[in-house]
Amino acid sequence: MAPILKLSVLSFLTIGVLVAVAARISTVHRILALQKTANHQLEDALIEAITGPLSDKWIIILMDTITDSKFDLQKVLFDVHDSVNQPLFLLSSQPGWEQQLPPPSVLKGRCAVVLIISSWPSWLEDAGDEWSPGILFVIRLNSSVFTRSLLNIPQIQRAPALALTELSYEKSIPQVYTSFPLQRDENGQRLVKNLIGSWNDRDFNTKQELFPNRFESFGGEVLHVASDLDDYPLIYENEDGLDGTNIRILNTLGDWLNFTYTTTIHAEDEMWGEFVNGSWNGLLGEVYRGEKNITVNYFTVVYERTKDFDLTSSYFYEGFGFALKIPPPLPAWMSLLYPFSLWVWISIVGLLLIIAPVLYFLTLAAPSDTASNVSLLDAVMEVFRILVRIFK
């Protein structure tokens, strides 16, 4: 009896293990099927984005090395081939990928970057300061990469226009997020991850809908300004505190965008901002190192600064030139001489010497009572008047 009982227990255990394995396999197959469906939906979302709101931009598709096996990029390229007239570039996160990027001015102005990732994109740090996309569309394929942490990456936050899409297994449709790093929710948490809506080409058919203004309000943020208060008339101290053109601009912007600010008397090294020995010093150095948010003093626009800093539109212009003594006015007779070149005067004199005698003799030969009163000088002056048209 005991052997039979043991055999029954063993059979039940075996059946239980087989059922568990079968359930596990079924779950894996179901997850794989869901992932495949999810990737197809994300591929369709990318196609609709490229042919819709991003159709006027140069497209740079940047993906990590794992993405090739999960994302059918060939299908995307085939479907957008006939609909897009702008250039499309493909980059992979292999060593040296950052050297293939276009210049920062082109990357920021003419391009839209599509970032497709399946793992943590630590390789984005390789781009350094050359990484400055104006529009960044992130597609997250792997659920193990947390969206909030991903949106917190400085290289991703650097894009003024930012959107991220991923598949929600609960809704079985891609969800679209953006980030408002300067705004907070009711609990005081920053809105690093903010849902815009579920993907469809009707709700996201313009850039304004897909990439909402992330900095419409600063949410009461305190900005730290690197400043030098000895910069009249832009920033200076008076009896009432701070004043100057730039201070008034800051106050107006603060009221409009909802922020306050702090200032400094001068930079720690009391320098303005120069690129020395491979690094920035002074006020610009504090901004470059992230110690301050902005600087608003008098800075001329030079090429070195445009490479490392975002500059506003110029609102103050100053000209430099040489000063010379104004010469005395020319003599009156030169007003006749200067309007004509040397060759014109030679032509006039030549014509006078030829035409004036001819005209004089023709006048004498004419059957007229006044012919005898015409002199050679009269003929010369008549020809000269006709040529120069000043003696009338």
Short mmCIF file of C-alpha atoms in Angstrom, two decimals, residues 117-119 140-147 166-167:
data_model
loop_
_atom_site.label_atom_id
_atom_site.label_comp_id
_atom_site.label_asym_id
_atom_site.label_seq_id
_atom_site.Cartn_x
_atom_site.Cartn_y
_atom_site.Cartn_z
CA ILE A 117 16.10 52.51 -26.47
CA SER A 118 15.83 49.06 -24.95
CA SER A 119 18.35 49.56 -22.13
CA ARG A 140 10.99 53.16 -24.83
CA LEU A 141 10.83 49.45 -25.66
CA ASN A 142 11.88 47.83 -22.38
CA SER A 143 9.65 48.04 -19.31
CA SER A 144 12.66 47.53 -17.02
CA VAL A 145 13.86 51.04 -17.88
CA PHE A 146 11.81 53.32 -15.65
CA THR A 147 10.30 56.23 -17.53
CA GLU A 166 5.81 53.62 -24.46
CA LEU A 167 3.25 50.84 -24.47
#
